[in-house]
CSV table of C-alpha atoms in Angstrom, one decimal:
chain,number,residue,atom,x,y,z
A,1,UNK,CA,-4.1,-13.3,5.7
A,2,UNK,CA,-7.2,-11.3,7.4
A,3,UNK,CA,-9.0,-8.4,6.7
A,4,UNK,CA,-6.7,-5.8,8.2
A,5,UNK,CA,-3.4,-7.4,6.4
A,6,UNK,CA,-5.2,-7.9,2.3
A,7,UNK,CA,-6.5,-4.0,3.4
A,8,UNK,CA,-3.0,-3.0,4.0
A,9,UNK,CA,-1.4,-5.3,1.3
A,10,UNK,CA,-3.9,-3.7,-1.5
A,11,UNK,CA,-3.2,0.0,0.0
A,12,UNK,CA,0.7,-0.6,-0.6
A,13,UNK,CA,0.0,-2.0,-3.6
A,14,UNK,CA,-2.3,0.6,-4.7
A,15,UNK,CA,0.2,3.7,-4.2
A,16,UNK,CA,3.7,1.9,-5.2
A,17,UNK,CA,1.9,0.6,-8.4
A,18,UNK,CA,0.3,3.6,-8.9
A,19,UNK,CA,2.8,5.8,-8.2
A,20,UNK,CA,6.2,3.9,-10.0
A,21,UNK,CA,3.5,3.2,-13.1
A,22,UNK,CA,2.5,7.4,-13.2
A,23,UNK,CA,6.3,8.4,-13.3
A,24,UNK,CA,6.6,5.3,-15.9
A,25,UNK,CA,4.3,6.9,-18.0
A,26,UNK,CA,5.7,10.0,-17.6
A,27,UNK,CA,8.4,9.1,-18.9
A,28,UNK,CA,7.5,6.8,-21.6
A,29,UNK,CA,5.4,9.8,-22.8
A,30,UNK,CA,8.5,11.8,-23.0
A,31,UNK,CA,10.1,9.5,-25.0
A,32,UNK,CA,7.4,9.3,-27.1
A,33,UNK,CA,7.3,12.7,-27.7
A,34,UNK,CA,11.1,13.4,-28.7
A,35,UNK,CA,10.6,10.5,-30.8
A,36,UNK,CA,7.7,11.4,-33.1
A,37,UNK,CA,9.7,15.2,-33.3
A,38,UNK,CA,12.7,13.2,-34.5
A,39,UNK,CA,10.5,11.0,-37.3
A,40,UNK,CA,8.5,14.9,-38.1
A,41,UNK,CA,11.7,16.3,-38.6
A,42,UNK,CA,13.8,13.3,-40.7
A,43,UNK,CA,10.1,12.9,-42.4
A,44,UNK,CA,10.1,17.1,-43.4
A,45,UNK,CA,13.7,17.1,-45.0
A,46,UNK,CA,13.2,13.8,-47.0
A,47,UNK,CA,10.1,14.8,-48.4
A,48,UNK,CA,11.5,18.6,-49.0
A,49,UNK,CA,15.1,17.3,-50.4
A,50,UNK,CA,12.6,15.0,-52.7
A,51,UNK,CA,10.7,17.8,-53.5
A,52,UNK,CA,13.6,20.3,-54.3
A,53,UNK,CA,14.7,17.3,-56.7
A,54,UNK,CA,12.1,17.0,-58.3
A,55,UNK,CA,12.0,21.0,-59.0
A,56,UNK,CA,15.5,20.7,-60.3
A,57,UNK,CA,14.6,18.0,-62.8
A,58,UNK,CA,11.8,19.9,-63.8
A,59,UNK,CA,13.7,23.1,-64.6
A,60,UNK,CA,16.3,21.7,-66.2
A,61,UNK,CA,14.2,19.6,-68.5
A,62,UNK,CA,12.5,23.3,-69.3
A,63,UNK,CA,15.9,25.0,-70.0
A,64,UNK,CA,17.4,22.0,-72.3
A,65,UNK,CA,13.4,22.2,-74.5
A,66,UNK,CA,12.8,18.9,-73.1
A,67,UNK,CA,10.0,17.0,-71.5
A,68,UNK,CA,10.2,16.0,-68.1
A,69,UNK,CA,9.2,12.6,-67.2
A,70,UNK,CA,8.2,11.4,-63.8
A,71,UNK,CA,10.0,8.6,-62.1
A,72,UNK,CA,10.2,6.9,-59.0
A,73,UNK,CA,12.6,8.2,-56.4
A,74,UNK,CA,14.9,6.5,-54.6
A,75,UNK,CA,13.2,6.9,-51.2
A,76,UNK,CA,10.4,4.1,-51.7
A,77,UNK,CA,8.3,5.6,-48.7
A,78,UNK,CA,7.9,8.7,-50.8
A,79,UNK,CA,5.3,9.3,-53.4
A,80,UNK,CA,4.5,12.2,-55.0
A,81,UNK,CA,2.4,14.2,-57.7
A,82,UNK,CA,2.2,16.9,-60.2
A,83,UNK,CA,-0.2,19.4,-60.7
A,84,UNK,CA,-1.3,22.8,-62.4
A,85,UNK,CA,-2.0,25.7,-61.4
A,86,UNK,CA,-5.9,25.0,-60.7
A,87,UNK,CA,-4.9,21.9,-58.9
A,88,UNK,CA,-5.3,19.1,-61.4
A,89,UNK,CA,-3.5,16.4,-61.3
A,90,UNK,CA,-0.7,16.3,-64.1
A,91,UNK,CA,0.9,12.9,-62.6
A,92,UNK,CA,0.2,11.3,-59.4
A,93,UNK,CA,1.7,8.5,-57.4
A,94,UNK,CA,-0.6,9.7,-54.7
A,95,UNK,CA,-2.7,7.6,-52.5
A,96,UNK,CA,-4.7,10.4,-51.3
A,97,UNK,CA,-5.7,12.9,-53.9
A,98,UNK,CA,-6.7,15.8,-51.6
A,99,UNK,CA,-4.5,18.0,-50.4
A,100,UNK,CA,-4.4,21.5,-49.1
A,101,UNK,CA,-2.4,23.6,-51.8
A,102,UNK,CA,-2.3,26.2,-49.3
A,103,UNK,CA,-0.1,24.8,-46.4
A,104,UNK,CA,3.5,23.4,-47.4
A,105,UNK,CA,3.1,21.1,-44.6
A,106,UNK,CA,-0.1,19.3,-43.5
A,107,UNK,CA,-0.9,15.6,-41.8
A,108,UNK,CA,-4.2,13.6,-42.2
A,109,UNK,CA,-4.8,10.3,-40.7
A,110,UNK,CA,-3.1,8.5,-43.2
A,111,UNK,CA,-0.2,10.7,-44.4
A,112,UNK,CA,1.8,13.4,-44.3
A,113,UNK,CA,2.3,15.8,-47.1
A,114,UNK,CA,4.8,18.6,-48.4
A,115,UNK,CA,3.5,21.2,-51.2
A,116,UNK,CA,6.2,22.8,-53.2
A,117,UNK,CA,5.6,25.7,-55.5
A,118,UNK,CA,7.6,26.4,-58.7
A,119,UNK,CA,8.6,29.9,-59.1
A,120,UNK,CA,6.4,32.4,-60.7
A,121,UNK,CA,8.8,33.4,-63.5
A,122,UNK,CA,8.1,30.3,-65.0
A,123,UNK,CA,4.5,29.4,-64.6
A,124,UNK,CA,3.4,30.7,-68.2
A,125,UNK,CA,5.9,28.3,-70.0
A,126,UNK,CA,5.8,25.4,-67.3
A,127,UNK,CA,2.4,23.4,-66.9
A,128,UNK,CA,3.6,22.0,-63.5
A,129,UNK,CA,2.6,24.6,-60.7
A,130,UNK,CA,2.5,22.5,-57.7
A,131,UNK,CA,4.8,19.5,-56.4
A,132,UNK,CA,3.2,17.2,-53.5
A,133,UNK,CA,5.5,14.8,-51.8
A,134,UNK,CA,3.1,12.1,-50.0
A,135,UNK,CA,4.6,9.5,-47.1
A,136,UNK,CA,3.1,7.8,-44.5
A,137,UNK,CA,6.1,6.8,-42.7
A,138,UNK,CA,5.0,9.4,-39.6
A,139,UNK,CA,1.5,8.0,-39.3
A,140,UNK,CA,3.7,4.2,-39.5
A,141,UNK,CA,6.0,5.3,-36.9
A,142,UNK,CA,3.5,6.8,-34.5
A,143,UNK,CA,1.7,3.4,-34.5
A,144,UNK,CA,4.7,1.7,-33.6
A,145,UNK,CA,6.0,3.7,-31.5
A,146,UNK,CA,2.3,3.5,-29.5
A,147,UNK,CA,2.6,-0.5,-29.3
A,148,UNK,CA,6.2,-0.2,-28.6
A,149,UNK,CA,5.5,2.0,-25.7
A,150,UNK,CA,2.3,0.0,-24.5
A,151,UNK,CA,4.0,-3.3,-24.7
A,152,UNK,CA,6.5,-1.7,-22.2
A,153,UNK,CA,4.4,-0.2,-20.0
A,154,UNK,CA,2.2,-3.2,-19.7
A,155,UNK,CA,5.1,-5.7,-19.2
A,156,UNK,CA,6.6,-3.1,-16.6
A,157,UNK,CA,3.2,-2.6,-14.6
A,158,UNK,CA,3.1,-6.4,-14.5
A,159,UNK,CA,7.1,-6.7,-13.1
A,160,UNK,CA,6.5,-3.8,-10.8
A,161,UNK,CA,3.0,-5.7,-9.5
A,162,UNK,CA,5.2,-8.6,-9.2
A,163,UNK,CA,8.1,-6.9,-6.9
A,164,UNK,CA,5.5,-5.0,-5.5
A,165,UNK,CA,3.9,-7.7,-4.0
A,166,UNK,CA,7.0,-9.3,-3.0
A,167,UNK,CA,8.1,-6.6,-0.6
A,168,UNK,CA,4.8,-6.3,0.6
A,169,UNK,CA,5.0,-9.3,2.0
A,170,UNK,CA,8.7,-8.7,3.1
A,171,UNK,CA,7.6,-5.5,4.6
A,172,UNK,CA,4.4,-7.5,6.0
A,173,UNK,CA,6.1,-10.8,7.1
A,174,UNK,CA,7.2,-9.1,10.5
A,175,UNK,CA,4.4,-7.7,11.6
A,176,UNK,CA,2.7,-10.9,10.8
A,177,UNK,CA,4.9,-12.4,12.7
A,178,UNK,CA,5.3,-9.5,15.6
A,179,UNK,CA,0.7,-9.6,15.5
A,180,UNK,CA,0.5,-13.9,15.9
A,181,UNK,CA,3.3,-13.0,18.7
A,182,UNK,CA,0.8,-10.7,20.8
A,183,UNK,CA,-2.3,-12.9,19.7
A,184,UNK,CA,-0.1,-15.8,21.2
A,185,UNK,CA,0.9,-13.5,24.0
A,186,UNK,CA,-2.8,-12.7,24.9
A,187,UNK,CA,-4.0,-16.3,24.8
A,188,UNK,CA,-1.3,-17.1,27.1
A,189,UNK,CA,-1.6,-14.7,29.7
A,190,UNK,CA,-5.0,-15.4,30.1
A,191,UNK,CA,-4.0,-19.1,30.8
A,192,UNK,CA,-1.1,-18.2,33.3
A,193,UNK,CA,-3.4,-15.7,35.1
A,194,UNK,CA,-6.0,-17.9,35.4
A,195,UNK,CA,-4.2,-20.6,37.1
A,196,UNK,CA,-2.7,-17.8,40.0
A,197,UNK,CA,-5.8,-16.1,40.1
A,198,UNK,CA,-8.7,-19.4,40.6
A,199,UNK,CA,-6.0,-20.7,43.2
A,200,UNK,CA,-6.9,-17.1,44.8
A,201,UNK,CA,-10.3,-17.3,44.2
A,202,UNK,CA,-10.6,-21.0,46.0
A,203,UNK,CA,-8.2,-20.4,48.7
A,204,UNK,CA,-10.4,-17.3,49.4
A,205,UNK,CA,-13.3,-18.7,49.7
A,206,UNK,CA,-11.8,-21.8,51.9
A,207,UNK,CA,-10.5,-19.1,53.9
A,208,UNK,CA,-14.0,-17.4,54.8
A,209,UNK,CA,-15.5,-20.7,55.7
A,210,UNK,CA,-12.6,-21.5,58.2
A,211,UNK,CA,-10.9,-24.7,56.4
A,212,UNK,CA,-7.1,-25.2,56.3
A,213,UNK,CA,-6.6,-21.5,57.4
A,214,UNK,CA,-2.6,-22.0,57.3
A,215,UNK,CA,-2.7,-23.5,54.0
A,216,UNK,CA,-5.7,-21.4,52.2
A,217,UNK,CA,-3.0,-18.6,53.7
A,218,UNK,CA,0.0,-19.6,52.0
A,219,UNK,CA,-1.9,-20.8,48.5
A,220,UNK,CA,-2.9,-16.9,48.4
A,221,UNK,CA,0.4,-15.5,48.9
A,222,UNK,CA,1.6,-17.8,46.8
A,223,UNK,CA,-0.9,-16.7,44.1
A,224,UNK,CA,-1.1,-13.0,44.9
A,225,UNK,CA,3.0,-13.1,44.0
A,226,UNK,CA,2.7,-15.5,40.8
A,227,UNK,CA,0.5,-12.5,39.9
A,228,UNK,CA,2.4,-9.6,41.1
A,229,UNK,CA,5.9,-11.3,39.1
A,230,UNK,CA,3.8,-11.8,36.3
A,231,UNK,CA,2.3,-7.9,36.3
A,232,UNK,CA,6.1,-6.8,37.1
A,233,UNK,CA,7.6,-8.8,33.8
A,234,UNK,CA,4.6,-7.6,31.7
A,235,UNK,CA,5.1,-3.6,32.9
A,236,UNK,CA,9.1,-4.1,32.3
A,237,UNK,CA,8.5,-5.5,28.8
A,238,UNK,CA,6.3,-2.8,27.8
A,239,UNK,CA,7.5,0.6,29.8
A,240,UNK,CA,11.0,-0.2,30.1
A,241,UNK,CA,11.7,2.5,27.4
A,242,UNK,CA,10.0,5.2,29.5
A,243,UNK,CA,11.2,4.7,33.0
A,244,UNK,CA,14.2,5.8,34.5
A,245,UNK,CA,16.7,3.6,35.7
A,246,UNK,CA,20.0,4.8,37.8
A,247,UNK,CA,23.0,2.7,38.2
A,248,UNK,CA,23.9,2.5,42.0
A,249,UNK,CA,26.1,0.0,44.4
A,250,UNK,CA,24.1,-3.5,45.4
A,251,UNK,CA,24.7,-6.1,48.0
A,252,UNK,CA,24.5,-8.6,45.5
A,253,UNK,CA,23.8,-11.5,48.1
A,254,UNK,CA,21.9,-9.3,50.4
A,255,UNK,CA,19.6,-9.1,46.6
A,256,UNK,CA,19.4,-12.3,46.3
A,257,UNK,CA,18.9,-13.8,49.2
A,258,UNK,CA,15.6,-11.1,49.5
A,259,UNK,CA,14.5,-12.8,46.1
A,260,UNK,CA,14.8,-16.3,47.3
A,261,UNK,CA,12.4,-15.2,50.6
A,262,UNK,CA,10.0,-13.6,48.1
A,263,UNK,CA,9.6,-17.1,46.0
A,264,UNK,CA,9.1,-19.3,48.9
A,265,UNK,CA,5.9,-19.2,49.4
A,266,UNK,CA,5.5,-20.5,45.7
A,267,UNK,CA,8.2,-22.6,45.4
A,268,UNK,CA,6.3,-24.3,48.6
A,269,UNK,CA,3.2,-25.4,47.0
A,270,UNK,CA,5.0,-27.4,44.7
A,271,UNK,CA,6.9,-29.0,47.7
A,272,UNK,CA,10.2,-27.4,45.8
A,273,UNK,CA,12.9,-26.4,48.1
A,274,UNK,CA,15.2,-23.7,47.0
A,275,UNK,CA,19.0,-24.4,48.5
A,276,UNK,CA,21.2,-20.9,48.6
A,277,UNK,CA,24.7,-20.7,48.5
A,278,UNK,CA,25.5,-17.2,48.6
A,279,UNK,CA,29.3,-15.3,48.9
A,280,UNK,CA,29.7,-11.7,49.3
A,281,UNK,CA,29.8,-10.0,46.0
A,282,UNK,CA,29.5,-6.2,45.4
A,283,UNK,CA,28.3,-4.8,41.9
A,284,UNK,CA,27.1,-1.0,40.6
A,285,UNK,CA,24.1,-2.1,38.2
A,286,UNK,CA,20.1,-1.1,38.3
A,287,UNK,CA,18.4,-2.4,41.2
A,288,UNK,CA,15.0,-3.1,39.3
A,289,UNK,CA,16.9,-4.9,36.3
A,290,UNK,CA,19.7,-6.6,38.7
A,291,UNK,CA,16.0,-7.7,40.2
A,292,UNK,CA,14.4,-8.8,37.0
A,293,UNK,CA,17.6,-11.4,35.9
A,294,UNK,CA,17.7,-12.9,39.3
A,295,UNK,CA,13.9,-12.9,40.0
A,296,UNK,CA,13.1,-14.4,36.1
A,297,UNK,CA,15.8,-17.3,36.5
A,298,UNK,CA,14.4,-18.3,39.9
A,299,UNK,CA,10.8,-18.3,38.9
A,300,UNK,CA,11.7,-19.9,35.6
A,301,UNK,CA,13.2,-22.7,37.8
A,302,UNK,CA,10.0,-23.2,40.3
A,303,UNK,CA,7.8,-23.5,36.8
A,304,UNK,CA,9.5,-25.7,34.7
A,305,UNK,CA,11.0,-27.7,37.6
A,306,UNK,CA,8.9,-31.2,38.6
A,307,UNK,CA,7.0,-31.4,42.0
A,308,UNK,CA,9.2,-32.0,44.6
A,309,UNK,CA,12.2,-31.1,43.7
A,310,UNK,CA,14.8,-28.8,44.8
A,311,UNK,CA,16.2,-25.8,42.8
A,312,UNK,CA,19.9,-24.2,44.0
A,313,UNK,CA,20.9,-21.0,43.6
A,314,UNK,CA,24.4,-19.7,44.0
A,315,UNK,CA,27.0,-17.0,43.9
A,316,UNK,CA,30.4,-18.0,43.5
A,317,UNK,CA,33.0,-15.1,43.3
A,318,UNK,CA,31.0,-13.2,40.6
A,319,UNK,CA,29.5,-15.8,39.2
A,320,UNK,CA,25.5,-16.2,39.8
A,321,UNK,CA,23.6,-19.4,38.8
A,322,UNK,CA,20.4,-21.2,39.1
A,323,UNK,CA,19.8,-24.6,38.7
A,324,UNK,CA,16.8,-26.9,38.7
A,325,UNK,CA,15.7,-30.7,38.0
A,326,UNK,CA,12.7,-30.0,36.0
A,327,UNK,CA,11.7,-30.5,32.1
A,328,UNK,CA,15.4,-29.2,30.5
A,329,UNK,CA,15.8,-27.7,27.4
A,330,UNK,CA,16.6,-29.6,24.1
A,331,UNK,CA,20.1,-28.6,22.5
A,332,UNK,CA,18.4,-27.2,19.0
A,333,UNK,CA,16.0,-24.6,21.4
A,334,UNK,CA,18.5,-23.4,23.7
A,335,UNK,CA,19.6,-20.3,21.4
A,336,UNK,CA,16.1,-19.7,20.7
A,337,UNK,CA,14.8,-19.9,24.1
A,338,UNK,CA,16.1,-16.3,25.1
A,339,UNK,CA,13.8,-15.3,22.1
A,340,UNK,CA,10.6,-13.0,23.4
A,341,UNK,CA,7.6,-14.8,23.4
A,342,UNK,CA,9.4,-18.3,23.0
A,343,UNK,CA,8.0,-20.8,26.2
A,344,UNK,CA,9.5,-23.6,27.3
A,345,UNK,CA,7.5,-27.3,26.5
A,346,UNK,CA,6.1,-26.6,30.1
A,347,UNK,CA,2.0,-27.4,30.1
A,348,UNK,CA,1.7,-24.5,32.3
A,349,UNK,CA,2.8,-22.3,29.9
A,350,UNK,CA,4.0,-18.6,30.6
A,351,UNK,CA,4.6,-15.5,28.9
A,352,UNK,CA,8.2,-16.2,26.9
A,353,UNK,CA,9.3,-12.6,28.4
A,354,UNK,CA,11.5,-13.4,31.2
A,355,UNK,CA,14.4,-14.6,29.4
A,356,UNK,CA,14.2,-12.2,27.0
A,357,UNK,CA,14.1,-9.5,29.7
A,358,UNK,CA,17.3,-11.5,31.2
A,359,UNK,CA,19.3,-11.6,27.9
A,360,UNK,CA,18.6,-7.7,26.9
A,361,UNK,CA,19.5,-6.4,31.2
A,362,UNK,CA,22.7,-8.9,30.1
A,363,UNK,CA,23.6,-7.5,26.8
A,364,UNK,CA,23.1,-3.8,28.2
A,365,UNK,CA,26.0,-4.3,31.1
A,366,UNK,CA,28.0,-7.3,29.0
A,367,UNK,CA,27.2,-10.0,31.1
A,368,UNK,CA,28.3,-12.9,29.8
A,369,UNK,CA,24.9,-15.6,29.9
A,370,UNK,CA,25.4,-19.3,29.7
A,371,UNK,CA,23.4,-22.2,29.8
A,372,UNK,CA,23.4,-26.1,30.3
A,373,UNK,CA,20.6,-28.3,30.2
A,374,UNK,CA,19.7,-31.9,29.4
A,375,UNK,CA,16.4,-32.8,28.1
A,376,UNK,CA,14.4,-34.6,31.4
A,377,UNK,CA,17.7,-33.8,34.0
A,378,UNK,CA,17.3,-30.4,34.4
A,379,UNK,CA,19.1,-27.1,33.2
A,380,UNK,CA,21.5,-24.7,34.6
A,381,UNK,CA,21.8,-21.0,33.7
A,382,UNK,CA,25.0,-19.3,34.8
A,383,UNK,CA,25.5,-14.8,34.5
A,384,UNK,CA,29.2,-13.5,35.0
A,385,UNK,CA,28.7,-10.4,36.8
A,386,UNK,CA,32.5,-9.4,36.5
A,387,UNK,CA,31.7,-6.2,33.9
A,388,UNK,CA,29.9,-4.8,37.1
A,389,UNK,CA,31.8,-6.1,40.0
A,390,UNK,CA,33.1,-3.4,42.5
């Protein structure tokens, strides 16, 4: 992975993390909130139902002359204590002995308390002015509730990482894929350019010193179209999307036969020689991409094809072919080998475009592509042209 890819990986990481964790949070803090409300609220009528029982006890002990005496209520998370009315203690179960007389409901760090008053009418007879209830089961909830909450957040940060990082690389793996493509592409034009191009550069310079004048001649047309096919499938591949292409009626044979004349001269300085068998067929396609299938399959033929060999190219009622004795193509590549960017085993390389270019002109008008090919015999590609047959 370079630079440019852990920069982009991190940056995706950064905001879907970020951002799913944030609304996470959110949400857990909601939760969190309704939750402790819930345990303030259960806490508040326990501890006030416990202190109203308590006051009942205490009264009726008054009015049958008795004494009251304390005992432990049912709800084991209460405690509670007596006191007068200066605030000493008369009994206490209390852990925490200070408490704010004042406020019926207050909250330290530890516990949460409830003050209940006794009415006024009795405080001369009654020594018992004040009844505390005492509970820590908020502040013991809260805490829970905090690692309860944390535990999730932490486990979901770390499974939301995880997928996170998985479709990252999902959502990476193509463009991956689509950048070693182009870096493949790049290194490969500059190999099949160079070849055209020194063979232009030699011939050139044979040429201005008067050697082989025919043959410097025809070793620089034959470069000057390698380069010009290889321009045109390159322009195609990456403009095709913006030009404008109109439908019109084509002399078929007439086309190809013009095609056959333009690869000649490099079909020639491989000592290839291109039979044509052409029979009058009419169609209504593009010119440029009824150009682009027939001019990829014939220049595909002169490049994988062997020195001194021939190459035939027919039409047959509307049935176009082209076939050569060259390198052939392996039964478990020949789906993949209308792929962009995928190259035959040829040592001269080539771009991988002009098949693909073939198969998507084919798909657009429903021409039905076929291919036979044995490894070291040759291969055969054959395009029905009925969809588009006048």
């Amino acid at each position: 992975m370079n630079k440019n890819e852990k920069k982009a990986l991190f940056s995706f990481l950064f905001i879907y993390i970020g951002s799913t964790v944030l609304i996470l949070f959110i949400l857990l803090l909601s939760y969190y909130k309704k939750e402790i409300d819930m345990v303030d609220r259960q806490c508040s009528i326990e501890m006030r139902s416990a202190a109203n029982m308590l006051k009942a006890n205490i009264l009726n002990a008054y009015m049958e002359k008795k004494s009251f005496i304390p005992t432990n209520l049912k709800n084991e998370n209460l405690k509670y204590g007596l006191f007068n009315k200066k605030g000493k203690i008369i009994y206490s179960q209390l852990e925490n002995s200070k408490v704010n007389f004042d406020k019926e409901a207050s909250h330290n760090e530890t516990h949460s308390f409830h003050v209940a008053k006794l009415e006024e009418q009795h405080d001369e007879k009654i020594d018992i002015k004040y009844i505390v209830i005492e509970t820590n089961q908020l502040i013991s909830e809260t805490q829970k509730l905090k690692i309860y909450i944390s535990i999730i957040l932490l486990l979901a940060t770390c499974f939301i990482g995880c997928i996170g990082y998985l479709l990252a690389k999902l959502l990476l793996k193509p463009v991956r894929e689509k950048v070693e493509q182009m870096d493949k592409f790049i290194k490969d034009s500059a190999h099949e350019l160079n070849t055209p191009i020194a063979v232009l550069m030699t011939s050139t310079s044979a040429l201005k010193q008067g050697r082989n004048t025919e043959k410097m001649l025809k070793y620089i047309i034959s470069s000057a179209k390698q380069i010009s096919q290889l321009y045109n499938d390159m322009h195609y591949s990456a403009f095709s999307e913006q030009d404008v292409f109109l439908d019109v009626n084509i002399d078929f044979a007439e086309l190809i036969k013009d095609s056959v004349e333009f690869f000649q001269d490099i079909a020639i300085t491989k000592g290839i020689k291109i039979n044509v068998e052409l029979k009058k067929c009419d169609i209504f396609m593009d010119k440029t991409k009824t150009q682009k299938i027939v001019n990829n399959l014939i220049s595909n033929a002169i490049k994988y094809s062997n020195k001194d060999t021939q190459i035939t190219v027919k039409l047959i009622g509307t049935i176009f072919s082209v076939q050569d004795f060259g390198i052939g193509i392996e039964q478990k590549d020949q789906e993949e080998i209308f792929k962009r960017y995928k190259r035959g085993e040829n040592f001269e390389g080539g771009f991988g475009i002009g098949l693909d270019i073939v198969n998507e002109v084919c798909k657009e008008y429903a021409l039905k592509i076929s291919l036979k090919s044995k490894k070291n015999e040759g291969s055969t590609f054959f395009i029905d042209f009925k969809s588009v047959a006048k």
